[in-house]
Amino acid sequence: MTKSGTENAPKDIVLAPGERPTLKTIARLSGLAVPTVSRALADAPDIRKDTKERIRNIAQQIGYRPNRAGVRLRTGRTNVISLVMSTEHDAMNNTARLISAVTSALRGTPYHVIITPYFPDEDPMTPIRYIVETGSADGLIINQTEPDDARVRYMMEQKFPFVTHGRTVLSPEHAYFDYDNTAFGALAVEALADRGRQHVALLAPPKTQTYAKNMIEGARKMAADKGVRFSIVEGATSHSTIADVERAITALFNRSDRPDALIAPSIGGCVTMVSALEQLGLVLEQDFDIAAKEAVSFLRRFRPGILVLEENVDIAGDFLARALMHRISHPDKPPMQKLVHPDANAWKIDR
């Protein structure tokens, strides 16, 4: 007999020479029936938590990996979750952090993640239709939502499990996680106005997307309440290339009616705008102020005078993964939904 698994594996976790780790192997080592083992690994609700943990520990120690073709034949599932992500340029974006958070939330579950990209010149429906029609995943996570999002309508019509990072007009009926960008826009204008700034310009996300509309709405309303001018940077968005943002900001600040404050919804946009203005000889906190949000603690290290609110992408990824698993397992129950509000007292600034 030869041992298999980690050095700390219990002595009774042994495989015969040449034996492959299968459900039958786990059943033999655990003393449980094969169907019970299978249901425990599938996180069945009627199996006790301690039993599931014991089965998963044995599976890990002997190197068991489910045969996905067999799983699909038995259950109709792939145990695959797909993140459908645009390849659109967004310097220093949150994508990697989101992927890490989603995969961490799925650790210890039967699911694994695949990334399905689509290009800016491609119909965003193309990868959605492919996955739904081929059944190549059990559920989808999508972002960059639009108010009346065709992808959402299609998946709802097909009764295909999904969750969105961002809201739509159909949000009451589907699972989602969102950051309150209406509140962020308002808080950013308020903080800048409280510093005495009179003209605030927003480097807006693409205006077709829901969070852009929300951010603009919140910023515009607060500007009216505070009696300051509000405008949107022309010629670039927060998703534009560095060169495009630099050109747009340089042109804006060469005008006689230039703003004295900026809002950046991303780290990349913020860094690019500050760099472009410093190249023009302008000084942060003297000639202009800037308010931004970030997913990693970076901006205050870049320039301490930047006003920063945090958007916790780790929380987003964890919730998206759990909400999608819930939707897959419980399609008839109400969808999980979460809207996170920024803390008005949490502006980060070092002094």
Coordinates of C-alpha atoms in Angstrom, one line a residue:
M1 CA 0.0 0.0 0.0
T2 CA 1.2 3.6 -0.7
K3 CA 0.2 6.8 0.9
S4 CA -1.3 9.7 -1.1
G5 CA -2.0 13.3 -0.2
T6 CA -0.3 15.8 2.0
E7 CA 2.3 15.0 4.6
N8 CA -0.2 15.7 7.4
A9 CA -2.9 13.4 5.9
P10 CA -4.4 11.0 8.4
K11 CA -2.8 7.5 8.3
D12 CA -6.0 5.9 7.1
I13 CA -6.1 8.0 3.9
V14 CA -4.4 5.5 1.7
L15 CA -4.7 4.4 -1.9
A16 CA -3.8 1.1 -3.4
P17 CA -0.9 1.1 -5.9
G18 CA -2.2 2.6 -9.2
E19 CA -5.6 3.4 -7.7
R20 CA -7.2 6.5 -9.1
P21 CA -9.1 8.8 -6.6
T22 CA -12.8 8.4 -7.4
L23 CA -16.1 8.8 -5.6
K24 CA -15.9 5.1 -4.7
T25 CA -12.5 5.7 -3.1
I26 CA -13.8 8.5 -1.0
A27 CA -16.8 6.4 0.0
R28 CA -14.4 3.6 1.1
L29 CA -12.2 5.9 3.1
S30 CA -15.2 7.7 4.7
G31 CA -17.4 4.8 5.3
L32 CA -20.3 6.5 3.6
A33 CA -22.3 5.5 0.5
V34 CA -21.3 6.9 -2.9
P35 CA -24.5 8.9 -3.4
T36 CA -23.9 10.6 0.0
V37 CA -20.3 11.4 -1.0
S38 CA -21.5 12.8 -4.3
R39 CA -24.2 15.0 -2.6
A40 CA -21.8 16.2 0.0
L41 CA -19.3 17.4 -2.7
A42 CA -22.2 19.1 -4.5
D43 CA -23.0 21.0 -1.2
A44 CA -26.5 19.4 -0.9
P45 CA -28.5 21.2 1.8
D46 CA -29.6 17.9 3.5
I47 CA -26.0 16.8 4.2
R48 CA -24.6 17.9 7.6
K49 CA -21.8 20.5 7.6
D50 CA -19.3 18.4 9.4
T51 CA -19.9 15.5 7.0
K52 CA -19.3 17.8 4.0
E53 CA -16.1 19.1 5.6
R54 CA -14.9 15.5 6.2
I55 CA -15.7 14.5 2.6
R56 CA -14.0 17.5 1.2
N57 CA -10.9 17.0 3.3
I58 CA -10.5 13.4 2.1
A59 CA -11.1 14.5 -1.5
Q60 CA -8.4 17.1 -1.2
Q61 CA -5.9 14.8 0.4
I62 CA -6.2 12.1 -2.2
G63 CA -6.3 14.6 -5.1
Y64 CA -9.8 13.8 -6.2
R65 CA -11.0 15.8 -9.2
P66 CA -14.6 15.3 -10.5
N67 CA -15.0 14.1 -14.1
R68 CA -16.9 17.1 -15.5
A69 CA -18.3 15.1 -18.4
G70 CA -19.7 12.6 -15.9
V71 CA -21.0 15.4 -13.7
R72 CA -22.8 17.0 -16.6
L73 CA -24.4 13.7 -17.6
R74 CA -25.6 13.0 -14.1
T75 CA -26.8 16.4 -13.0
G76 CA -27.0 18.5 -16.2
R77 CA -24.5 21.0 -14.6
T78 CA -21.0 21.9 -15.6
N79 CA -19.8 23.3 -12.2
V80 CA -18.5 26.3 -14.2
I81 CA -19.2 29.9 -13.6
S82 CA -18.3 32.4 -16.3
L83 CA -17.3 36.0 -15.8
V84 CA -18.1 37.8 -19.1
M85 CA -15.7 40.8 -19.2
S86 CA -15.0 43.5 -21.8
T87 CA -11.5 43.9 -23.1
E88 CA -12.1 47.7 -23.3
H89 CA -9.1 49.6 -22.1
D90 CA -9.4 50.9 -18.5
A91 CA -5.9 51.6 -17.1
M92 CA -5.4 50.2 -13.6
N93 CA -9.0 48.9 -13.5
N94 CA -10.7 46.7 -11.0
T95 CA -10.9 43.5 -13.1
A96 CA -8.1 41.5 -11.6
R97 CA -9.3 42.3 -8.0
L98 CA -12.8 41.3 -8.9
I99 CA -11.7 38.0 -10.5
S100 CA -9.6 37.2 -7.4
A101 CA -12.5 38.0 -5.0
V102 CA -14.9 35.8 -7.0
T103 CA -12.5 32.8 -7.2
S104 CA -11.8 33.1 -3.5
A105 CA -15.5 33.0 -2.7
L106 CA -15.8 29.8 -4.8
R107 CA -12.9 28.1 -3.0
G108 CA -14.1 24.8 -1.4
T109 CA -17.2 24.7 -3.6
P110 CA -17.7 22.5 -6.7
Y111 CA -17.4 25.5 -9.0
H112 CA -14.5 26.9 -10.9
V113 CA -14.3 30.1 -12.9
I114 CA -13.7 30.8 -16.6
I115 CA -13.2 34.3 -18.1
T116 CA -15.1 34.9 -21.3
P117 CA -13.9 38.1 -23.0
Y118 CA -15.6 40.2 -25.6
F119 CA -14.1 43.1 -27.6
P120 CA -15.3 46.7 -27.9
D121 CA -16.2 46.2 -31.5
E122 CA -18.1 43.0 -30.8
D123 CA -21.8 42.6 -30.0
P124 CA -21.9 42.0 -26.1
M125 CA -24.7 39.6 -26.8
T126 CA -22.4 37.2 -28.7
P127 CA -20.7 35.5 -25.7
I128 CA -23.9 35.5 -23.7
R129 CA -25.8 33.6 -26.4
Y130 CA -23.0 31.2 -26.9
I131 CA -22.8 30.2 -23.2
V132 CA -26.6 30.0 -22.8
E133 CA -27.1 28.0 -26.1
T134 CA -24.2 25.6 -25.5
G135 CA -24.8 25.2 -21.8
S136 CA -21.0 25.7 -21.3
A137 CA -21.5 27.3 -17.8
D138 CA -24.1 27.0 -15.1
G139 CA -24.3 30.8 -14.6
L140 CA -22.9 34.1 -15.6
I141 CA -21.5 37.2 -13.9
I142 CA -21.7 40.4 -16.1
N143 CA -20.7 44.0 -15.5
Q144 CA -20.8 47.3 -17.4
T145 CA -24.6 47.1 -17.2
E146 CA -26.9 49.4 -19.2
P147 CA -30.3 50.6 -17.9
D148 CA -32.2 48.5 -20.4
D149 CA -29.6 45.8 -20.8
A150 CA -30.3 43.3 -23.7
R151 CA -28.2 40.7 -22.0
V152 CA -30.3 40.8 -18.8
R153 CA -33.6 40.6 -20.8
Y154 CA -32.3 37.6 -22.8
M155 CA -31.1 35.6 -19.8
M156 CA -34.3 36.3 -17.9
E157 CA -36.3 35.1 -20.9
Q158 CA -34.2 32.0 -21.1
K159 CA -34.4 31.4 -17.3
F160 CA -30.6 31.2 -17.2
P161 CA -28.9 32.0 -13.8
F162 CA -26.9 35.2 -13.7
V163 CA -25.9 38.1 -11.5
T164 CA -24.9 41.6 -12.5
H165 CA -22.3 43.9 -11.1
G166 CA -24.4 47.0 -11.5
R167 CA -28.2 47.6 -11.7
T168 CA -30.7 47.8 -14.6
V169 CA -34.3 48.8 -14.9
L170 CA -35.1 45.1 -14.2
S171 CA -33.1 45.0 -11.0
P172 CA -36.1 44.3 -8.8
E173 CA -36.3 40.9 -10.6
H174 CA -32.7 39.8 -10.8
A175 CA -29.6 39.3 -8.6
Y176 CA -27.1 42.2 -8.5
F177 CA -24.4 43.9 -6.5
D178 CA -23.9 47.6 -6.9
Y179 CA -22.0 50.6 -5.4
D180 CA -24.2 53.7 -5.0
N181 CA -22.7 55.9 -7.6
T182 CA -25.4 58.4 -7.3
A183 CA -24.3 59.0 -3.7
F184 CA -20.6 59.0 -4.8
G185 CA -21.3 61.8 -7.4
A186 CA -23.1 63.9 -4.8
L187 CA -20.5 63.4 -2.1
A188 CA -17.7 64.2 -4.4
V189 CA -19.2 67.5 -5.5
E190 CA -20.1 68.3 -1.9
A191 CA -16.5 67.7 -0.7
L192 CA -15.1 69.9 -3.5
A193 CA -17.6 72.7 -3.0
D194 CA -16.8 72.6 0.8
R195 CA -13.2 73.4 -0.3
G196 CA -14.4 76.5 -2.0
R197 CA -14.4 75.1 -5.6
Q198 CA -16.8 76.8 -8.0
H199 CA -16.6 74.6 -11.2
V200 CA -16.5 70.8 -10.9
A201 CA -15.9 68.6 -14.0
L202 CA -16.5 64.9 -14.1
L203 CA -14.5 62.4 -16.1
A204 CA -17.6 60.3 -16.6
P205 CA -17.9 56.6 -17.4
P206 CA -19.4 55.8 -20.8
K207 CA -22.8 57.4 -20.7
T208 CA -24.6 54.3 -22.0
Q209 CA -23.8 52.5 -18.7
T210 CA -26.1 52.6 -15.7
Y211 CA -23.4 53.8 -13.2
A212 CA -22.5 56.7 -15.4
K213 CA -26.1 57.9 -15.4
N214 CA -26.3 57.5 -11.6
M215 CA -23.0 59.3 -11.0
I216 CA -24.0 62.2 -13.3
E217 CA -27.4 62.5 -11.7
G218 CA -26.0 62.7 -8.1
A219 CA -23.2 65.1 -9.0
R220 CA -25.5 67.4 -11.0
K221 CA -28.1 67.6 -8.2
M222 CA -25.5 68.4 -5.5
A223 CA -23.9 71.0 -7.7
A224 CA -27.3 72.8 -8.0
D225 CA -27.8 72.5 -4.2
K226 CA -24.4 73.9 -3.5
G227 CA -24.6 76.6 -6.2
V228 CA -21.5 75.5 -8.1
R229 CA -21.1 74.8 -11.8
F230 CA -21.0 71.2 -13.0
S231 CA -19.8 69.9 -16.4
I232 CA -18.6 66.7 -18.0
V233 CA -15.2 66.3 -19.5
E234 CA -15.6 66.1 -23.3
G235 CA -13.5 63.9 -25.6
A236 CA -12.8 61.1 -23.1
T237 CA -14.4 58.8 -20.5
S238 CA -13.0 57.0 -17.5
H239 CA -12.6 54.0 -19.9
S240 CA -10.6 55.9 -22.5
T241 CA -6.9 55.4 -23.1
I242 CA -4.3 57.4 -21.2
A243 CA -3.5 59.4 -24.3
D244 CA -7.2 60.3 -24.9
V245 CA -7.7 61.4 -21.2
E246 CA -4.5 63.5 -21.4
R247 CA -5.6 65.3 -24.5
A248 CA -9.1 65.9 -23.2
I249 CA -7.9 67.4 -19.8
T250 CA -5.2 69.4 -21.5
A251 CA -7.7 71.0 -23.9
L252 CA -10.2 71.6 -21.0
F253 CA -7.6 73.4 -18.8
N254 CA -6.3 75.5 -21.6
R255 CA -9.7 77.2 -21.8
S256 CA -10.5 80.5 -20.1
D257 CA -13.5 79.0 -18.3
R258 CA -11.6 75.9 -17.1
P259 CA -12.8 74.1 -14.0
D260 CA -11.0 74.3 -10.6
A261 CA -12.1 70.8 -9.5
L262 CA -12.4 67.3 -11.0
I263 CA -14.1 64.0 -10.2
A264 CA -12.5 60.7 -11.2
P265 CA -14.4 57.4 -10.9
S266 CA -11.2 55.3 -11.3
I267 CA -7.6 55.2 -10.2
G268 CA -6.3 55.3 -13.8
G269 CA -8.4 58.3 -14.7
C270 CA -7.4 60.2 -11.5
V271 CA -3.6 59.5 -12.0
T272 CA -3.8 60.5 -15.6
M273 CA -5.6 63.8 -15.0
V274 CA -3.3 64.8 -12.1
S275 CA -0.2 64.0 -14.2
A276 CA -1.6 66.0 -17.2
L277 CA -2.3 69.1 -15.0
E278 CA 1.0 69.0 -13.3
Q279 CA 2.7 69.0 -16.8
L280 CA 0.8 72.2 -17.4
G281 CA 2.4 73.6 -14.3
L282 CA -0.8 73.5 -12.1
V283 CA -0.6 72.5 -8.5
L284 CA -2.9 70.1 -6.6
E285 CA -4.8 71.8 -3.7
Q286 CA -3.8 75.2 -5.1
D287 CA -5.0 75.5 -8.7
F288 CA -7.3 72.5 -8.5
D289 CA -8.7 69.8 -6.3
I290 CA -9.7 66.3 -7.3
A291 CA -12.1 63.7 -5.7
A292 CA -11.9 60.0 -6.7
K293 CA -12.8 56.5 -5.7
E294 CA -10.5 53.5 -5.7
A295 CA -10.6 49.8 -5.1
V296 CA -7.0 49.6 -3.7
S297 CA -5.3 52.0 -1.4
F298 CA -3.1 53.8 -3.9
L299 CA -4.1 57.4 -4.6
R300 CA -3.2 58.9 -1.3
R301 CA 0.2 57.4 -1.7
F302 CA 0.5 58.9 -5.2
R303 CA -0.6 62.4 -4.0
P304 CA -1.7 62.9 -0.4
G305 CA -4.0 65.9 -1.3
I306 CA -6.4 63.7 -3.4
L307 CA -9.8 63.2 -1.8
V308 CA -10.6 59.5 -1.9
L309 CA -13.5 57.2 -1.2
E310 CA -13.1 53.4 -1.2
E311 CA -15.1 51.0 -3.4
N312 CA -14.5 47.6 -1.9
V313 CA -14.3 45.2 -4.9
D314 CA -13.5 42.2 -2.6
I315 CA -17.0 42.5 -1.0
A316 CA -18.5 42.8 -4.5
G317 CA -16.8 39.7 -5.8
D318 CA -17.7 37.6 -2.8
F319 CA -21.3 38.7 -3.0
L320 CA -21.5 38.1 -6.7
A321 CA -20.2 34.6 -6.4
R322 CA -22.6 33.7 -3.5
A323 CA -25.6 35.3 -5.2
L324 CA -24.9 33.3 -8.4
M325 CA -24.6 30.0 -6.6
H326 CA -27.8 30.8 -4.7
R327 CA -29.5 31.5 -8.0
I328 CA -28.3 28.3 -9.6
S329 CA -29.4 26.2 -6.6
H330 CA -32.6 28.1 -5.8
P331 CA -34.1 29.5 -9.0
D332 CA -37.5 29.9 -7.4
K333 CA -36.4 31.9 -4.4
P334 CA -36.0 35.7 -4.4
P335 CA -32.7 36.8 -5.9
M336 CA -29.9 38.1 -3.7
Q337 CA -29.3 41.8 -4.0
K338 CA -27.0 44.3 -2.4
L339 CA -26.4 48.1 -2.8
V340 CA -23.4 49.5 -0.9
H341 CA -23.4 53.1 0.1
P342 CA -20.2 55.2 0.4
D343 CA -19.5 56.6 3.8
A344 CA -19.8 60.4 3.7
N345 CA -17.2 60.7 6.6
A346 CA -14.6 58.4 5.0
W347 CA -12.8 60.7 2.6
K348 CA -9.2 59.7 2.9
I349 CA -6.5 62.4 3.0
D350 CA -3.1 62.5 4.7
R351 CA -1.8 65.5 6.4

